[in-house]
XYZ file of C-alpha atoms in Angstrom:
346
model
C 76.690 26.673 71.416
C 76.625 25.791 75.097
C 74.390 22.801 74.437
C 77.204 20.903 72.739
C 79.696 21.340 75.573
C 80.789 18.627 77.987
C 80.598 19.316 81.718
C 78.181 20.504 84.370
C 75.645 23.307 84.430
C 74.420 24.826 87.704
C 70.993 26.480 87.649
C 70.315 28.654 90.693
C 67.579 31.158 91.492
C 68.588 34.788 91.699
C 66.374 35.374 94.735
C 68.016 32.779 97.026
C 71.037 34.684 98.395
C 71.821 32.347 101.295
C 72.927 29.297 99.317
C 76.503 28.757 100.475
C 79.642 27.667 98.669
C 79.776 24.596 100.916
C 76.269 23.588 99.874
C 77.020 23.973 96.158
C 80.219 21.938 96.526
C 78.225 19.168 98.230
C 75.663 19.251 95.417
C 78.334 18.907 92.746
C 80.181 16.191 94.654
C 77.060 14.000 94.964
C 76.200 14.606 91.309
C 79.622 13.425 90.171
C 79.806 10.461 92.561
C 76.437 9.110 91.354
C 77.018 9.825 87.683
C 73.665 11.575 87.674
C 71.966 13.236 84.741
C 70.621 15.806 87.202
C 70.893 16.505 90.911
C 68.342 18.672 92.697
C 69.207 20.780 95.730
C 66.489 19.974 98.257
C 65.550 21.020 101.774
C 63.592 19.379 104.556
C 61.124 21.844 106.060
C 58.471 21.546 108.734
C 55.926 23.565 106.753
C 56.273 22.561 103.085
C 53.076 24.265 101.900
C 53.572 25.937 98.536
C 56.726 24.011 97.609
C 57.147 21.284 95.022
C 57.568 17.930 96.813
C 60.475 15.599 96.070
C 59.149 12.095 95.416
C 61.808 9.403 95.598
C 61.684 5.839 94.260
C 62.520 2.623 96.095
C 66.235 3.124 95.394
C 66.266 6.594 96.906
C 66.614 8.420 93.596
C 64.284 11.260 92.661
C 61.361 9.955 90.649
C 59.587 13.285 90.134
C 58.745 16.708 91.516
C 55.069 17.251 92.326
C 53.834 20.808 92.704
C 51.613 21.705 95.673
C 48.408 21.970 93.642
C 48.958 18.524 92.135
C 49.887 16.667 95.348
C 47.875 13.754 96.669
C 47.091 13.692 100.379
C 50.050 11.351 100.918
C 52.412 13.507 98.871
C 51.445 16.618 100.847
C 52.951 14.968 103.936
C 56.389 14.847 102.294
C 58.711 17.428 103.881
C 61.531 17.281 101.332
C 61.018 20.108 98.857
C 62.570 21.487 95.710
C 64.658 24.646 96.267
C 64.919 25.524 92.574
C 68.673 24.875 92.340
C 69.971 22.099 90.073
C 73.150 20.507 88.788
C 72.832 19.034 85.274
C 74.910 17.063 82.850
C 75.113 19.844 80.296
C 74.440 17.823 77.123
C 71.551 15.895 78.691
C 70.055 19.138 79.922
C 69.895 20.695 76.470
C 68.629 17.479 74.896
C 65.796 17.426 77.442
C 65.050 21.133 77.046
C 64.311 20.536 73.371
C 61.498 18.202 74.466
C 59.842 20.507 77.016
C 56.320 21.573 76.012
C 54.175 24.484 77.154
C 50.836 22.692 77.010
C 49.679 23.872 80.441
C 47.202 26.392 81.776
C 49.838 29.135 81.855
C 51.346 28.232 78.453
C 54.758 28.357 80.132
C 57.854 26.192 79.835
C 58.794 24.592 83.153
C 62.369 23.626 83.908
C 61.030 21.018 86.337
C 59.664 19.094 83.327
C 63.285 18.276 82.488
C 63.433 16.015 85.557
C 60.572 13.838 84.303
C 62.097 13.651 80.836
C 65.462 12.514 82.209
C 63.943 9.846 84.480
C 61.782 8.543 81.624
C 64.975 8.070 79.619
C 66.537 6.028 82.412
C 68.775 8.799 83.696
C 69.677 9.027 87.359
C 68.229 12.040 89.160
C 69.631 12.594 92.652
C 68.573 14.913 95.465
C 71.093 16.625 97.749
C 69.537 17.744 101.036
C 71.062 21.005 102.287
C 72.145 21.016 105.937
C 70.411 24.291 106.829
C 66.951 24.737 105.323
C 67.158 28.516 105.843
C 69.544 28.619 102.866
C 66.601 27.901 100.594
C 64.654 31.042 101.507
C 63.556 33.036 98.479
C 63.344 36.817 98.769
C 60.041 37.947 97.271
C 59.086 40.764 99.654
C 60.497 42.947 102.433
C 59.551 40.409 105.100
C 61.527 37.651 103.402
C 64.401 40.089 102.878
C 64.553 40.825 106.602
C 64.510 37.106 107.393
C 67.339 36.461 104.923
C 69.382 39.347 106.349
C 68.894 38.046 109.880
C 70.085 34.595 108.813
C 73.105 36.070 107.004
C 74.075 38.176 110.036
C 73.869 35.090 112.249
C 76.096 33.176 109.812
C 78.707 35.948 109.705
C 78.662 36.418 113.492
C 79.039 32.692 114.065
C 82.125 32.601 111.823
C 83.784 35.398 113.781
C 82.973 33.844 117.148
C 84.419 30.494 116.044
C 87.569 32.421 115.063
C 87.990 33.747 118.610
C 86.073 37.037 118.498
C 83.782 37.826 121.444
C 80.394 39.298 120.552
C 78.711 40.422 123.764
C 75.286 40.440 122.093
C 75.344 38.951 118.576
C 71.716 39.906 117.933
C 72.521 43.634 118.251
C 75.786 43.480 116.279
C 75.858 44.127 112.514
C 78.930 42.892 110.623
C 79.112 42.819 106.831
C 80.568 39.849 104.964
C 83.967 41.318 104.005
C 84.912 42.571 107.481
C 88.024 40.967 109.033
C 88.418 40.783 112.841
C 91.404 39.443 114.794
C 91.119 36.979 117.643
C 90.456 38.084 121.238
C 88.779 41.264 120.065
C 85.576 42.123 121.957
C 82.610 43.649 120.130
C 80.020 45.390 122.310
C 76.309 45.853 121.454
C 75.162 48.368 118.884
C 78.313 48.077 116.788
C 78.099 48.311 112.976
C 81.086 47.154 110.916
C 80.857 47.677 107.166
C 82.754 47.442 103.896
C 86.435 46.508 103.808
C 86.973 47.161 107.513
C 89.836 45.190 109.101
C 90.270 45.084 112.881
C 93.305 43.629 114.643
C 93.607 41.437 117.720
C 92.824 42.391 121.335
C 90.675 45.368 120.389
C 87.600 46.674 122.213
C 84.977 47.931 119.780
C 81.794 49.567 120.997
C 79.334 49.993 122.331
C 77.731 51.979 119.526
C 80.707 52.037 117.172
C 79.983 52.663 113.464
C 83.046 51.747 111.379
C 83.237 51.702 107.564
C 86.180 50.833 105.284
C 88.706 51.423 108.066
C 91.894 49.693 109.234
C 92.448 49.226 112.974
C 95.656 47.711 114.347
C 95.970 45.549 117.477
C 94.847 46.831 120.860
C 92.618 49.638 119.590
C 89.623 50.880 121.591
C 86.641 52.588 119.922
C 83.585 53.673 121.923
C 80.446 55.528 120.759
C 82.221 56.820 117.643
C 82.034 56.936 113.849
C 84.985 55.980 111.631
C 84.974 56.287 107.840
C 87.999 55.300 105.730
C 90.280 55.841 108.709
C 93.554 54.183 109.759
C 94.163 53.667 113.475
C 97.499 52.536 114.931
C 98.013 49.994 117.697
C 97.134 50.931 121.252
C 95.108 53.961 120.173
C 91.806 54.892 121.843
C 88.970 56.687 120.064
C 85.922 58.209 121.734
C 83.483 58.490 123.130
C 81.647 60.583 120.533
C 84.555 61.066 118.157
C 84.337 61.275 114.366
C 87.207 60.057 112.165
C 86.494 61.134 108.612
C 88.203 59.922 105.417
C 91.954 60.454 105.494
C 92.284 60.270 109.269
C 95.538 58.384 109.893
C 96.444 57.891 113.549
C 99.750 56.546 114.821
C 100.337 54.305 117.824
C 99.076 55.094 121.326
C 97.099 58.126 120.169
C 94.230 59.398 122.297
C 91.177 60.845 120.552
C 88.642 61.931 123.160
C 85.058 63.133 123.289
C 83.649 65.389 120.583
C 86.838 65.359 118.511
C 86.743 65.329 114.715
C 89.718 64.310 112.566
C 89.662 64.772 108.787
C 92.438 64.134 106.260
C 95.081 64.436 108.972
C 98.066 62.274 109.854
C 98.839 62.143 113.578
C 102.126 60.739 114.874
C 102.563 58.369 117.797
C 101.497 59.412 121.307
C 99.430 62.403 120.156
C 96.580 63.465 122.445
C 93.461 65.282 121.260
C 91.402 64.794 124.371
C 88.229 66.777 123.753
C 86.269 69.379 121.818
C 88.672 69.826 118.903
C 88.815 69.708 115.112
C 92.014 68.601 113.371
C 91.664 68.793 109.607
C 94.137 68.718 106.707
C 97.124 68.490 109.000
C 100.375 66.646 109.583
C 101.104 66.291 113.295
C 104.365 64.994 114.734
C 104.943 62.726 117.723
C 103.948 63.434 121.306
C 101.850 66.510 120.496
C 99.106 67.585 122.909
C 96.039 69.491 121.710
C 94.126 71.262 124.475
C 90.395 71.827 124.618
C 88.912 73.700 121.662
C 91.888 73.347 119.330
C 91.157 73.874 115.625
C 93.413 73.639 112.574
C 92.065 76.095 109.975
C 93.122 75.382 106.433
C 90.850 77.275 104.031
C 91.849 80.745 102.831
C 88.804 81.327 100.665
C 90.398 79.805 97.596
C 92.500 76.789 98.552
C 92.887 74.299 101.357
C 96.350 74.248 102.890
C 98.102 71.728 105.107
C 98.788 72.630 108.731
C 102.009 71.189 110.157
C 102.697 70.699 113.863
C 106.133 69.428 114.851
C 107.069 66.866 117.527
C 106.444 67.648 121.204
C 104.350 70.768 120.525
C 101.613 71.827 122.962
C 98.608 73.373 121.207
C 95.732 74.998 123.059
C 94.730 77.254 125.933
C 97.285 77.389 128.750
C 98.068 79.657 131.671
C 99.466 83.012 130.592
C 102.863 82.146 132.069
C 103.005 79.117 129.778
C 102.626 81.345 126.714
C 105.629 83.557 127.277
C 109.342 83.331 126.906
C 110.883 80.105 125.691
C 107.585 78.223 125.931
C 106.210 80.278 123.064
C 108.732 78.624 120.757
C 107.213 75.168 121.327
C 103.553 75.975 122.014
C 100.728 77.606 120.164
C 98.205 79.308 122.486
C 94.563 80.173 121.978
C 93.548 76.865 120.467
C 93.487 77.968 116.790
C 96.089 77.362 114.122
C 95.672 79.333 110.892
C 97.722 78.445 107.857
C 98.452 81.516 105.710
C 100.905 80.516 102.965
C 101.516 84.136 102.019
C 102.869 84.760 105.550
C 104.739 81.515 105.948
C 101.906 79.687 107.754
C 101.852 77.678 110.935
């Protein structure tokens, strides 16, 4: 049984998502330093209405928690409140729980009654005041959820800025918790970075970039574009209005221009797909240029095939003189590459 174990027990509300690791470490540290039977995580708020007040004794220890409806006029002026998070000596907690009664109007058992039981037995009950009261916010409706999300975004953005990332307008930038961004990268307004996205140093991201679960090397530029599960090599530029779908793997110094879609395709270094093209299910060598309207077609009605384009090829519409003689050996004209395995393919 857990009640017989030595050690500490942390009790934390499931609807308080902003409580940080740093705050919990501070709570535990104070609890251990004071040899307390219990330590309450508290917050000082300007408008404490509705919260249980922390009443301290002459020594500064917590004497009791008084709920709003039971407060005297003097107690209502107290701004230190109970956040609902506690650190207990495990054995003392379970001994006190056995004494908790439900003789109240709601016929409910209140964990806060444990505090009074411990103090009546001479135990020390401490209160650790969190540095940022916003951490105590409980999410009970959509309004509180939006407030908690705003606070979390501000926390994440602050961490990145302290690490050397420039956010032109933090309020209009959405970055999820697991995103990694290198120093000296600039994030423009309207950018959304989600999932396991990792961005290198000296990049320019945005405006209006939507990037999910993608890996971007140093010196990458992405403007007005969507990237999903894509890999982008150093010095590569994407956009505006490009779409990198899952499996897009771009080498170094690649140019992906406006209204270009890349799906499940590996592009070598120095490839240019400047505009109005679709490159799907392909392997493209180095220094290949795709002209306007280029499409790699890979579906034969039954199976998807891989299109291969070798180094230094020129794909797309060119002058007629460019599509004759020796040039025909290195260039594909007309902007469409069909792979037909039964005929050897392209």
